[in-house]
mmCIF file with all atom_site columns, C-alpha atoms in Angstrom:
data_model
loop_
_atom_site.group_PDB
_atom_site.id
_atom_site.type_symbol
_atom_site.label_atom_id
_atom_site.label_alt_id
_atom_site.label_comp_id
_atom_site.label_asym_id
_atom_site.label_entity_id
_atom_site.label_seq_id
_atom_site.pdbx_PDB_ins_code
_atom_site.Cartn_x
_atom_site.Cartn_y
_atom_site.Cartn_z
_atom_site.occupancy
_atom_site.B_iso_or_equiv
_atom_site.pdbx_formal_charge
_atom_site.auth_seq_id
_atom_site.auth_comp_id
_atom_site.auth_asym_id
_atom_site.auth_atom_id
_atom_site.pdbx_PDB_model_num
ATOM 1   C CA . ASP W 1 1   ? -5.235  -3.932  14.284  1.00 0.00 ? 60  ASP W CA 1
ATOM 2   C CA . ALA W 1 2   ? -2.196  -5.497  15.990  1.00 0.00 ? 61  ALA W CA 1
ATOM 3   C CA . LYS W 1 3   ? 1.152   -3.742  15.906  1.00 0.00 ? 62  LYS W CA 1
ATOM 4   C CA . THR W 1 4   ? 4.091   -5.326  14.094  1.00 0.00 ? 63  THR W CA 1
ATOM 5   C CA . THR W 1 5   ? 7.845   -5.122  14.625  1.00 0.00 ? 64  THR W CA 1
ATOM 6   C CA . GLN W 1 6   ? 10.340  -5.651  11.815  1.00 0.00 ? 65  GLN W CA 1
ATOM 7   C CA . PRO W 1 7   ? 14.092  -5.118  11.528  1.00 0.00 ? 66  PRO W CA 1
ATOM 8   C CA . THR W 1 8   ? 14.983  -1.864  9.855   1.00 0.00 ? 67  THR W CA 1
ATOM 9   C CA . SER W 1 9   ? 17.210  -3.451  7.240   1.00 0.00 ? 68  SER W CA 1
ATOM 10  C CA . MET W 1 10  ? 18.619  -6.758  6.032   1.00 0.00 ? 69  MET W CA 1
ATOM 11  C CA . ASP W 1 11  ? 21.077  -7.902  3.396   1.00 0.00 ? 70  ASP W CA 1
ATOM 12  C CA . CYS W 1 12  ? 20.935  -11.004 1.287   1.00 0.00 ? 71  CYS W CA 1
ATOM 13  C CA . ALA W 1 13  ? 23.197  -12.460 -1.399  1.00 0.00 ? 72  ALA W CA 1
ATOM 14  C CA . GLU W 1 14  ? 21.719  -12.909 -4.844  1.00 0.00 ? 73  GLU W CA 1
ATOM 15  C CA . GLY W 1 15  ? 20.454  -16.445 -5.380  1.00 0.00 ? 74  GLY W CA 1
ATOM 16  C CA . ARG W 1 16  ? 20.158  -17.173 -1.680  1.00 0.00 ? 75  ARG W CA 1
ATOM 17  C CA . ALA W 1 17  ? 16.963  -17.336 0.335   1.00 0.00 ? 76  ALA W CA 1
ATOM 18  C CA . ALA W 1 18  ? 15.869  -14.129 2.030   1.00 0.00 ? 77  ALA W CA 1
ATOM 19  C CA . ASN W 1 19  ? 14.099  -14.655 5.348   1.00 0.00 ? 78  ASN W CA 1
ATOM 20  C CA . LEU W 1 20  ? 12.298  -11.596 6.638   1.00 0.00 ? 79  LEU W CA 1
ATOM 21  C CA . PRO W 1 21  ? 10.957  -11.794 10.198  1.00 0.00 ? 80  PRO W CA 1
ATOM 22  C CA . CYS W 1 22  ? 7.977   -10.011 11.697  1.00 0.00 ? 81  CYS W CA 1
ATOM 23  C CA . ASN W 1 23  ? 6.808   -9.983  15.297  1.00 0.00 ? 82  ASN W CA 1
ATOM 24  C CA . HIS W 1 24  ? 3.129   -9.510  16.050  1.00 0.00 ? 83  HIS W CA 1
ATOM 25  C CA . SER W 1 25  ? 2.821   -10.699 19.623  1.00 0.00 ? 84  SER W CA 1
ATOM 26  C CA . THR W 1 26  ? -0.535  -8.963  20.209  1.00 0.00 ? 85  THR W CA 1
ATOM 27  C CA . ILE W 1 27  ? -2.246  -10.554 17.220  1.00 0.00 ? 86  ILE W CA 1
ATOM 28  C CA . SER W 1 28  ? -5.784  -11.712 17.857  1.00 0.00 ? 87  SER W CA 1
ATOM 29  C CA . GLY W 1 29  ? -7.494  -14.805 16.539  1.00 0.00 ? 88  GLY W CA 1
ATOM 30  C CA . ASN W 1 30  ? -9.273  -13.174 13.617  1.00 0.00 ? 89  ASN W CA 1
ATOM 31  C CA . GLU W 1 31  ? -6.325  -11.142 12.352  1.00 0.00 ? 90  GLU W CA 1
ATOM 32  C CA . TYR W 1 32  ? -4.476  -12.037 9.186   1.00 0.00 ? 91  TYR W CA 1
ATOM 33  C CA . VAL W 1 33  ? -0.810  -11.438 8.390   1.00 0.00 ? 92  VAL W CA 1
ATOM 34  C CA . TYR W 1 34  ? -0.246  -9.582  5.105   1.00 0.00 ? 93  TYR W CA 1
ATOM 35  C CA . TRP W 1 35  ? 3.025   -8.851  3.340   1.00 0.00 ? 94  TRP W CA 1
ATOM 36  C CA . TYR W 1 36  ? 3.541   -6.106  0.790   1.00 0.00 ? 95  TYR W CA 1
ATOM 37  C CA . ARG W 1 37  ? 6.718   -4.707  -0.694  1.00 0.00 ? 96  ARG W CA 1
ATOM 38  C CA . GLN W 1 38  ? 7.624   -1.390  -2.240  1.00 0.00 ? 97  GLN W CA 1
ATOM 39  C CA . ILE W 1 39  ? 10.417  -1.048  -4.729  1.00 0.00 ? 98  ILE W CA 1
ATOM 40  C CA . HIS W 1 40  ? 11.964  2.406   -4.723  1.00 0.00 ? 99  HIS W CA 1
ATOM 41  C CA . SER W 1 41  ? 9.620   5.089   -6.105  1.00 0.00 ? 100 SER W CA 1
ATOM 42  C CA . GLN W 1 42  ? 6.948   2.576   -7.080  1.00 0.00 ? 101 GLN W CA 1
ATOM 43  C CA . GLY W 1 43  ? 3.613   1.677   -5.550  1.00 0.00 ? 102 GLY W CA 1
ATOM 44  C CA . PRO W 1 44  ? 3.431   -1.131  -2.976  1.00 0.00 ? 103 PRO W CA 1
ATOM 45  C CA . GLN W 1 45  ? 2.904   -4.632  -4.303  1.00 0.00 ? 104 GLN W CA 1
ATOM 46  C CA . TYR W 1 46  ? 0.912   -7.355  -2.569  1.00 0.00 ? 105 TYR W CA 1
ATOM 47  C CA . ILE W 1 47  ? 2.962   -10.504 -1.898  1.00 0.00 ? 106 ILE W CA 1
ATOM 48  C CA . ILE W 1 48  ? 1.054   -12.957 0.264   1.00 0.00 ? 107 ILE W CA 1
ATOM 49  C CA . HIS W 1 49  ? -1.181  -13.297 3.303   1.00 0.00 ? 108 HIS W CA 1
ATOM 50  C CA . GLY W 1 50  ? -2.212  -15.976 5.789   1.00 0.00 ? 109 GLY W CA 1
ATOM 51  C CA . LEU W 1 51  ? -4.132  -16.680 8.972   1.00 0.00 ? 110 LEU W CA 1
ATOM 52  C CA . LYS W 1 52  ? -2.417  -19.625 10.677  1.00 0.00 ? 111 LYS W CA 1
ATOM 53  C CA . ASN W 1 53  ? -1.363  -22.127 8.052   1.00 0.00 ? 112 ASN W CA 1
ATOM 54  C CA . ASN W 1 54  ? 1.803   -21.665 6.051   1.00 0.00 ? 113 ASN W CA 1
ATOM 55  C CA . GLU W 1 55  ? 1.171   -20.246 2.595   1.00 0.00 ? 114 GLU W CA 1
ATOM 56  C CA . THR W 1 56  ? 3.107   -20.340 -0.650  1.00 0.00 ? 115 THR W CA 1
ATOM 57  C CA . ASN W 1 57  ? 2.619   -18.654 -3.977  1.00 0.00 ? 116 ASN W CA 1
ATOM 58  C CA . GLU W 1 58  ? 4.746   -17.854 -6.992  1.00 0.00 ? 117 GLU W CA 1
ATOM 59  C CA . MET W 1 59  ? 6.448   -14.986 -5.213  1.00 0.00 ? 118 MET W CA 1
ATOM 60  C CA . ALA W 1 60  ? 7.131   -16.191 -1.696  1.00 0.00 ? 119 ALA W CA 1
ATOM 61  C CA . SER W 1 61  ? 6.326   -18.419 1.258   1.00 0.00 ? 120 SER W CA 1
ATOM 62  C CA . LEU W 1 62  ? 4.820   -17.291 4.537   1.00 0.00 ? 121 LEU W CA 1
ATOM 63  C CA . ILE W 1 63  ? 5.612   -19.213 7.684   1.00 0.00 ? 122 ILE W CA 1
ATOM 64  C CA . ILE W 1 64  ? 3.479   -18.383 10.724  1.00 0.00 ? 123 ILE W CA 1
ATOM 65  C CA . THR W 1 65  ? 4.471   -19.780 14.120  1.00 0.00 ? 124 THR W CA 1
ATOM 66  C CA . GLU W 1 66  ? 2.039   -22.015 15.936  1.00 0.00 ? 125 GLU W CA 1
ATOM 67  C CA . ASP W 1 67  ? 1.263   -19.341 18.528  1.00 0.00 ? 126 ASP W CA 1
ATOM 68  C CA . ARG W 1 68  ? 0.895   -16.806 15.657  1.00 0.00 ? 127 ARG W CA 1
ATOM 69  C CA . LYS W 1 69  ? 3.032   -14.273 17.465  1.00 0.00 ? 128 LYS W CA 1
ATOM 70  C CA . SER W 1 70  ? 5.549   -14.070 14.668  1.00 0.00 ? 129 SER W CA 1
ATOM 71  C CA . SER W 1 71  ? 5.964   -14.886 11.011  1.00 0.00 ? 130 SER W CA 1
ATOM 72  C CA . THR W 1 72  ? 8.666   -15.105 8.358   1.00 0.00 ? 131 THR W CA 1
ATOM 73  C CA . LEU W 1 73  ? 8.437   -14.182 4.716   1.00 0.00 ? 132 LEU W CA 1
ATOM 74  C CA . ILE W 1 74  ? 10.740  -16.296 2.583   1.00 0.00 ? 133 ILE W CA 1
ATOM 75  C CA . LEU W 1 75  ? 11.934  -15.334 -0.878  1.00 0.00 ? 134 LEU W CA 1
ATOM 76  C CA . PRO W 1 76  ? 13.498  -18.634 -1.941  1.00 0.00 ? 135 PRO W CA 1
ATOM 77  C CA . HIS W 1 77  ? 15.982  -17.337 -4.512  1.00 0.00 ? 136 HIS W CA 1
ATOM 78  C CA . ALA W 1 78  ? 16.453  -13.609 -4.094  1.00 0.00 ? 137 ALA W CA 1
ATOM 79  C CA . THR W 1 79  ? 17.341  -11.523 -7.144  1.00 0.00 ? 138 THR W CA 1
ATOM 80  C CA . LEU W 1 80  ? 18.548  -7.957  -7.441  1.00 0.00 ? 139 LEU W CA 1
ATOM 81  C CA . ARG W 1 81  ? 15.001  -6.949  -8.383  1.00 0.00 ? 140 ARG W CA 1
ATOM 82  C CA . ASP W 1 82  ? 13.799  -8.082  -4.953  1.00 0.00 ? 141 ASP W CA 1
ATOM 83  C CA . THR W 1 83  ? 15.587  -5.137  -3.345  1.00 0.00 ? 142 THR W CA 1
ATOM 84  C CA . ALA W 1 84  ? 12.705  -3.255  -1.714  1.00 0.00 ? 143 ALA W CA 1
ATOM 85  C CA . VAL W 1 85  ? 11.046  -2.269  1.550   1.00 0.00 ? 144 VAL W CA 1
ATOM 86  C CA . TYR W 1 86  ? 8.971   -5.179  2.853   1.00 0.00 ? 145 TYR W CA 1
ATOM 87  C CA . TYR W 1 87  ? 5.945   -4.431  5.015   1.00 0.00 ? 146 TYR W CA 1
ATOM 88  C CA . CYS W 1 88  ? 4.322   -6.860  7.424   1.00 0.00 ? 147 CYS W CA 1
ATOM 89  C CA . ILE W 1 89  ? 0.736   -5.836  8.221   1.00 0.00 ? 148 ILE W CA 1
ATOM 90  C CA . VAL W 1 90  ? -1.682  -7.493  10.611  1.00 0.00 ? 149 VAL W CA 1
ATOM 91  C CA . ARG W 1 91  ? -5.375  -6.805  10.306  1.00 0.00 ? 150 ARG W CA 1
ATOM 92  C CA . THR W 1 92  ? -8.841  -8.213  10.478  1.00 0.00 ? 151 THR W CA 1
ATOM 93  C CA . LEU W 1 93  ? -10.704 -8.939  7.281   1.00 0.00 ? 152 LEU W CA 1
ATOM 94  C CA . ARG W 1 94  ? -12.797 -6.099  5.976   1.00 0.00 ? 153 ARG W CA 1
ATOM 95  C CA . SER W 1 95  ? -16.482 -6.705  6.473   1.00 0.00 ? 154 SER W CA 1
ATOM 96  C CA . GLY W 1 96  ? -19.707 -4.796  6.099   1.00 0.00 ? 155 GLY W CA 1
ATOM 97  C CA . GLY W 1 97  ? -18.189 -1.710  4.580   1.00 0.00 ? 156 GLY W CA 1
ATOM 98  C CA . SER W 1 98  ? -15.724 -0.962  7.324   1.00 0.00 ? 157 SER W CA 1
ATOM 99  C CA . ASN W 1 99  ? -12.046 -1.325  8.132   1.00 0.00 ? 158 ASN W CA 1
ATOM 100 C CA . TYR W 1 100 ? -10.542 -0.420  4.775   1.00 0.00 ? 159 TYR W CA 1
ATOM 101 C CA . LYS W 1 101 ? -7.313  0.821   6.267   1.00 0.00 ? 160 LYS W CA 1
ATOM 102 C CA . LEU W 1 102 ? -3.977  -0.877  5.674   1.00 0.00 ? 161 LEU W CA 1
ATOM 103 C CA . THR W 1 103 ? -1.514  0.479   8.229   1.00 0.00 ? 162 THR W CA 1
ATOM 104 C CA . PHE W 1 104 ? 1.968   0.535   6.738   1.00 0.00 ? 163 PHE W CA 1
ATOM 105 C CA . GLY W 1 105 ? 4.788   0.836   9.248   1.00 0.00 ? 164 GLY W CA 1
ATOM 106 C CA . LYS W 1 106 ? 8.415   1.468   8.368   1.00 0.00 ? 165 LYS W CA 1
ATOM 107 C CA . GLY W 1 107 ? 9.050   -2.041  7.058   1.00 0.00 ? 166 GLY W CA 1
ATOM 108 C CA . THR W 1 108 ? 12.362  -3.788  6.381   1.00 0.00 ? 167 THR W CA 1
ATOM 109 C CA . LEU W 1 109 ? 14.665  -2.567  3.654   1.00 0.00 ? 168 LEU W CA 1
ATOM 110 C CA . LEU W 1 110 ? 15.972  -5.713  2.004   1.00 0.00 ? 169 LEU W CA 1
ATOM 111 C CA . THR W 1 111 ? 19.078  -5.187  -0.085  1.00 0.00 ? 170 THR W CA 1
ATOM 112 C CA . VAL W 1 112 ? 20.023  -8.055  -2.374  1.00 0.00 ? 171 VAL W CA 1
ATOM 113 C CA . ASN W 1 113 ? 23.705  -7.927  -3.198  1.00 0.00 ? 172 ASN W CA 1
ATOM 114 C CA . PRO W 1 114 ? 25.372  -9.426  -6.292  1.00 0.00 ? 173 PRO W CA 1
ATOM 115 C CA . GLU E 2 1   ? 1.743   -3.942  -14.114 1.00 0.00 ? 96  GLU E CA 1
ATOM 116 C CA . THR E 2 2   ? -1.003  -4.165  -11.502 1.00 0.00 ? 97  THR E CA 1
ATOM 117 C CA . GLY E 2 3   ? -3.870  -2.966  -13.662 1.00 0.00 ? 98  GLY E CA 1
ATOM 118 C CA . VAL E 2 4   ? -4.027  0.364   -11.854 1.00 0.00 ? 99  VAL E CA 1
ATOM 119 C CA . THR E 2 5   ? -2.769  3.356   -13.808 1.00 0.00 ? 100 THR E CA 1
ATOM 120 C CA . GLN E 2 6   ? -2.103  6.871   -12.622 1.00 0.00 ? 101 GLN E CA 1
ATOM 121 C CA . THR E 2 7   ? -1.560  10.079  -14.553 1.00 0.00 ? 102 THR E CA 1
ATOM 122 C CA . PRO E 2 8   ? 0.454   12.164  -14.579 1.00 0.00 ? 103 PRO E CA 1
ATOM 123 C CA . ARG E 2 9   ? 3.472   10.334  -13.208 1.00 0.00 ? 104 ARG E CA 1
ATOM 124 C CA . HIS E 2 10  ? 5.184   13.584  -12.288 1.00 0.00 ? 105 HIS E CA 1
ATOM 125 C CA . LEU E 2 11  ? 3.662   16.985  -11.550 1.00 0.00 ? 106 LEU E CA 1
ATOM 126 C CA . VAL E 2 12  ? 5.192   20.297  -10.549 1.00 0.00 ? 107 VAL E CA 1
ATOM 127 C CA . MET E 2 13  ? 2.797   23.017  -9.509  1.00 0.00 ? 108 MET E CA 1
ATOM 128 C CA . GLY E 2 14  ? 2.792   26.390  -7.843  1.00 0.00 ? 109 GLY E CA 1
ATOM 129 C CA . MET E 2 15  ? 0.842   27.092  -4.697  1.00 0.00 ? 110 MET E CA 1
ATOM 130 C CA . THR E 2 16  ? -1.848  28.988  -6.596  1.00 0.00 ? 111 THR E CA 1
ATOM 131 C CA . ASN E 2 17  ? -2.401  26.352  -9.282  1.00 0.00 ? 112 ASN E CA 1
ATOM 132 C CA . LYS E 2 18  ? -5.281  23.926  -9.599  1.00 0.00 ? 113 LYS E CA 1
ATOM 133 C CA . LYS E 2 19  ? -4.509  20.461  -10.892 1.00 0.00 ? 114 LYS E CA 1
ATOM 134 C CA . SER E 2 20  ? -6.005  16.992  -10.797 1.00 0.00 ? 115 SER E CA 1
ATOM 135 C CA . LEU E 2 21  ? -4.538  13.531  -10.387 1.00 0.00 ? 116 LEU E CA 1
ATOM 136 C CA . LYS E 2 22  ? -6.239  10.677  -12.182 1.00 0.00 ? 117 LYS E CA 1
ATOM 137 C CA . CYS E 2 23  ? -6.429  7.001   -11.320 1.00 0.00 ? 118 CYS E CA 1
ATOM 138 C CA . GLU E 2 24  ? -7.969  4.277   -13.444 1.00 0.00 ? 119 GLU E CA 1
ATOM 139 C CA . GLN E 2 25  ? -8.509  0.574   -12.885 1.00 0.00 ? 120 GLN E CA 1
ATOM 140 C CA . HIS E 2 26  ? -10.130 -2.015  -15.099 1.00 0.00 ? 121 HIS E CA 1
ATOM 141 C CA . LEU E 2 27  ? -9.907  -4.893  -12.659 1.00 0.00 ? 122 LEU E CA 1
ATOM 142 C CA . GLY E 2 28  ? -13.581 -4.860  -11.732 1.00 0.00 ? 123 GLY E CA 1
ATOM 143 C CA . HIS E 2 29  ? -12.749 -3.685  -8.218  1.00 0.00 ? 124 HIS E CA 1
ATOM 144 C CA . ASN E 2 30  ? -15.275 -1.615  -6.359  1.00 0.00 ? 125 ASN E CA 1
ATOM 145 C CA . ALA E 2 31  ? -13.116 0.038   -3.698  1.00 0.00 ? 126 ALA E CA 1
ATOM 146 C CA . MET E 2 32  ? -10.548 2.712   -4.526  1.00 0.00 ? 127 MET E CA 1
ATOM 147 C CA . TYR E 2 33  ? -8.084  4.531   -2.307  1.00 0.00 ? 128 TYR E CA 1
ATOM 148 C CA . TRP E 2 34  ? -5.809  7.559   -2.217  1.00 0.00 ? 129 TRP E CA 1
ATOM 149 C CA . TYR E 2 35  ? -2.625  7.352   -0.141  1.00 0.00 ? 130 TYR E CA 1
ATOM 150 C CA . LYS E 2 36  ? 0.077   9.942   0.483   1.00 0.00 ? 131 LYS E CA 1
ATOM 151 C CA . GLN E 2 37  ? 3.726   9.002   0.993   1.00 0.00 ? 132 GLN E CA 1
ATOM 152 C CA . SER E 2 38  ? 6.002   11.787  2.151   1.00 0.00 ? 133 SER E CA 1
ATOM 153 C CA . ALA E 2 39  ? 9.751   11.369  2.240   1.00 0.00 ? 134 ALA E CA 1
ATOM 154 C CA . LYS E 2 40  ? 10.845  8.943   4.948   1.00 0.00 ? 135 LYS E CA 1
ATOM 155 C CA . LYS E 2 41  ? 7.312   8.562   6.319   1.00 0.00 ? 136 LYS E CA 1
ATOM 156 C CA . PRO E 2 42  ? 4.923   5.604   6.188   1.00 0.00 ? 137 PRO E CA 1
ATOM 157 C CA . LEU E 2 43  ? 2.053   5.599   3.740   1.00 0.00 ? 138 LEU E CA 1
ATOM 158 C CA . GLU E 2 44  ? -0.928  7.585   4.990   1.00 0.00 ? 139 GLU E CA 1
ATOM 159 C CA . LEU E 2 45  ? -4.431  6.681   3.891   1.00 0.00 ? 140 LEU E CA 1
ATOM 160 C CA . MET E 2 46  ? -6.274  9.781   2.679   1.00 0.00 ? 141 MET E CA 1
ATOM 161 C CA . PHE E 2 47  ? -9.610  8.675   1.200   1.00 0.00 ? 142 PHE E CA 1
ATOM 162 C CA . VAL E 2 48  ? -11.520 5.502   0.465   1.00 0.00 ? 143 VAL E CA 1
ATOM 163 C CA . TYR E 2 49  ? -14.395 5.055   -1.950  1.00 0.00 ? 144 TYR E CA 1
ATOM 164 C CA . SER E 2 50  ? -16.544 1.963   -1.999  1.00 0.00 ? 145 SER E CA 1
ATOM 165 C CA . LEU E 2 51  ? -19.133 1.569   -4.754  1.00 0.00 ? 146 LEU E CA 1
ATOM 166 C CA . GLU E 2 52  ? -18.507 5.219   -5.642  1.00 0.00 ? 147 GLU E CA 1
ATOM 167 C CA . GLU E 2 53  ? -19.338 6.462   -2.141  1.00 0.00 ? 148 GLU E CA 1
ATOM 168 C CA . ARG E 2 54  ? -16.714 7.990   0.114   1.00 0.00 ? 149 ARG E CA 1
ATOM 169 C CA . VAL E 2 55  ? -16.395 5.747   3.162   1.00 0.00 ? 150 VAL E CA 1
ATOM 170 C CA . GLU E 2 56  ? -13.268 7.154   4.771   1.00 0.00 ? 151 GLU E CA 1
ATOM 171 C CA . ASN E 2 57  ? -11.745 10.603  4.985   1.00 0.00 ? 152 ASN E CA 1
ATOM 172 C CA . ASN E 2 58  ? -8.784  10.658  7.290   1.00 0.00 ? 153 ASN E CA 1
ATOM 173 C CA . SER E 2 59  ? -8.667  14.302  8.385   1.00 0.00 ? 154 SER E CA 1
ATOM 174 C CA . VAL E 2 60  ? -7.352  15.456  5.043   1.00 0.00 ? 155 VAL E CA 1
ATOM 175 C CA . PRO E 2 61  ? -7.223  19.249  4.452   1.00 0.00 ? 156 PRO E CA 1
ATOM 176 C CA . SER E 2 62  ? -9.912  20.620  2.156   1.00 0.00 ? 157 SER E CA 1
ATOM 177 C CA . ARG E 2 63  ? -7.322  21.661  -0.414  1.00 0.00 ? 158 ARG E CA 1
ATOM 178 C CA . PHE E 2 64  ? -7.444  17.981  -1.436  1.00 0.00 ? 159 PHE E CA 1
ATOM 179 C CA . SER E 2 65  ? -10.787 17.070  -2.989  1.00 0.00 ? 160 SER E CA 1
ATOM 180 C CA . PRO E 2 66  ? -11.484 13.530  -4.198  1.00 0.00 ? 161 PRO E CA 1
ATOM 181 C CA . GLU E 2 67  ? -13.998 12.524  -6.834  1.00 0.00 ? 162 GLU E CA 1
ATOM 182 C CA . CYS E 2 68  ? -15.157 9.070   -7.877  1.00 0.00 ? 163 CYS E CA 1
ATOM 183 C CA . PRO E 2 69  ? -17.445 9.376   -10.920 1.00 0.00 ? 164 PRO E CA 1
ATOM 184 C CA . ASN E 2 70  ? -17.638 5.597   -11.438 1.00 0.00 ? 165 ASN E CA 1
ATOM 185 C CA . SER E 2 71  ? -16.083 2.441   -10.067 1.00 0.00 ? 166 SER E CA 1
ATOM 186 C CA . SER E 2 72  ? -13.179 2.554   -12.525 1.00 0.00 ? 167 SER E CA 1
ATOM 187 C CA . HIS E 2 73  ? -12.020 6.126   -12.043 1.00 0.00 ? 168 HIS E CA 1
ATOM 188 C CA . LEU E 2 74  ? -10.805 8.169   -9.115  1.00 0.00 ? 169 LEU E CA 1
ATOM 189 C CA . PHE E 2 75  ? -9.577  11.741  -9.123  1.00 0.00 ? 170 PHE E CA 1
ATOM 190 C CA . LEU E 2 76  ? -7.793  13.908  -6.602  1.00 0.00 ? 171 LEU E CA 1
ATOM 191 C CA . HIS E 2 77  ? -8.337  17.607  -7.230  1.00 0.00 ? 172 HIS E CA 1
ATOM 192 C CA . LEU E 2 78  ? -5.651  19.872  -5.854  1.00 0.00 ? 173 LEU E CA 1
ATOM 193 C CA . HIS E 2 79  ? -5.831  23.601  -5.160  1.00 0.00 ? 174 HIS E CA 1
ATOM 194 C CA . THR E 2 80  ? -3.763  26.109  -3.181  1.00 0.00 ? 175 THR E CA 1
ATOM 195 C CA . LEU E 2 81  ? -1.349  23.435  -2.026  1.00 0.00 ? 176 LEU E CA 1
ATOM 196 C CA . GLN E 2 82  ? 1.601   24.031  0.264   1.00 0.00 ? 177 GLN E CA 1
ATOM 197 C CA . PRO E 2 83  ? 5.210   22.936  -0.263  1.00 0.00 ? 178 PRO E CA 1
ATOM 198 C CA . GLU E 2 84  ? 4.782   20.340  2.504   1.00 0.00 ? 179 GLU E CA 1
ATOM 199 C CA . ASP E 2 85  ? 2.184   18.630  0.301   1.00 0.00 ? 180 ASP E CA 1
ATOM 200 C CA . SER E 2 86  ? 4.996   17.515  -1.984  1.00 0.00 ? 181 SER E CA 1
ATOM 201 C CA . ALA E 2 87  ? 4.902   13.727  -1.886  1.00 0.00 ? 182 ALA E CA 1
ATOM 202 C CA . LEU E 2 88  ? 4.188   10.547  -3.809  1.00 0.00 ? 183 LEU E CA 1
ATOM 203 C CA . TYR E 2 89  ? 0.434   10.134  -4.199  1.00 0.00 ? 184 TYR E CA 1
ATOM 204 C CA . LEU E 2 90  ? -0.653  6.550   -4.647  1.00 0.00 ? 185 LEU E CA 1
ATOM 205 C CA . CYS E 2 91  ? -3.934  5.155   -5.825  1.00 0.00 ? 186 CYS E CA 1
ATOM 206 C CA . ALA E 2 92  ? -5.070  1.622   -5.043  1.00 0.00 ? 187 ALA E CA 1
ATOM 207 C CA . SER E 2 93  ? -8.091  -0.560  -5.657  1.00 0.00 ? 188 SER E CA 1
ATOM 208 C CA . SER E 2 94  ? -9.439  -3.743  -4.122  1.00 0.00 ? 189 SER E CA 1
ATOM 209 C CA . PRO E 2 95  ? -12.219 -6.229  -4.746  1.00 0.00 ? 190 PRO E CA 1
ATOM 210 C CA . GLU E 2 96  ? -15.236 -6.178  -2.467  1.00 0.00 ? 191 GLU E CA 1
ATOM 211 C CA . HIS E 2 97  ? -14.609 -9.208  -0.314  1.00 0.00 ? 192 HIS E CA 1
ATOM 212 C CA . THR E 2 98  ? -10.841 -9.267  0.022   1.00 0.00 ? 193 THR E CA 1
ATOM 213 C CA . ASP E 2 99  ? -8.266  -6.987  1.590   1.00 0.00 ? 194 ASP E CA 1
ATOM 214 C CA . THR E 2 100 ? -5.686  -7.273  -1.145  1.00 0.00 ? 195 THR E CA 1
ATOM 215 C CA . GLN E 2 101 ? -5.032  -3.808  -2.471  1.00 0.00 ? 196 GLN E CA 1
ATOM 216 C CA . TYR E 2 102 ? -3.477  -3.229  -5.874  1.00 0.00 ? 197 TYR E CA 1
ATOM 217 C CA . PHE E 2 103 ? -1.472  -0.052  -6.166  1.00 0.00 ? 198 PHE E CA 1
ATOM 218 C CA . GLY E 2 104 ? -0.712  2.187   -9.095  1.00 0.00 ? 199 GLY E CA 1
ATOM 219 C CA . PRO E 2 105 ? 2.771   3.554   -9.761  1.00 0.00 ? 200 PRO E CA 1
ATOM 220 C CA . GLY E 2 106 ? 2.016   6.868   -8.082  1.00 0.00 ? 201 GLY E CA 1
ATOM 221 C CA . THR E 2 107 ? 2.235   10.525  -9.017  1.00 0.00 ? 202 THR E CA 1
ATOM 222 C CA . ARG E 2 108 ? 5.309   12.367  -7.756  1.00 0.00 ? 203 ARG E CA 1
ATOM 223 C CA . LEU E 2 109 ? 4.018   15.823  -6.832  1.00 0.00 ? 204 LEU E CA 1
ATOM 224 C CA . THR E 2 110 ? 6.251   18.804  -6.187  1.00 0.00 ? 205 THR E CA 1
ATOM 225 C CA . VAL E 2 111 ? 4.714   22.045  -4.914  1.00 0.00 ? 206 VAL E CA 1
ATOM 226 C CA . LEU E 2 112 ? 6.880   25.109  -5.369  1.00 0.00 ? 207 LEU E CA 1
#
C-alpha cells in the first residue's frame, strides 16, 4: 500500500471549514484513499473513501486531485466535537481473503477552537 | 455508536493474572480484528478473523491468545502480560466485500 504524508497538526475555528491535506504521490491505479478519525481515547471512526472522483457524505467531502497524488478532506462546518486525529490511508481493495490490514500512520491532529 | 461493543472498558491486571477482553458486533459483518494502540504510537494490527478463521497474526507474542467462537464474538485472552503491554486494545469488524472497518470504543489495559 502507498505511503501517505500528512501535517502533524492543524487548527480551525469553530464554524469554519477544515481542510485536511494528504499527499500520496506513489499511489497506484487500483488504490483507494480512505479517511478515518480518532477522537481522544475512542476507537477510530470511518469518514469517507474514494478512488478518483470527489465524494461527499453527511460527514465530509473528499477531493482527490486529477493525478491522484494528493487529496483533501473537507469538514464544511467544523465543531468542537470534530477535534480529533485524522488519518489518511491508501490501500487496495481487499479481495479473495487477503489484504485485511489498514495501516494507520501518525495522522493530523485537528484542533477546533471556539 | 458503531455497533461494536467491547468489555470491559478499563482493566487493571497484575503480571500473573489471566483475563479476557470481549468484543461483540451485531452488524452482520464476517471479519473481526484486534488492534493495539500504545501511547504515542500508531495502531498496530494484531489479529484478523474472517468467517471465524484466523487469517492474520502479526507476530504477536503467545501471551495474547485470540478466540472467535462465532462471527459476532471475538475474545482476546491475556496471560502473564508485561507492563509494556499496557495499551488501548481496539476491536473492529467489517463486511465481506468492503474495507470499511467499524471500531469499538476499546479496552484501556494497565498491567502492573
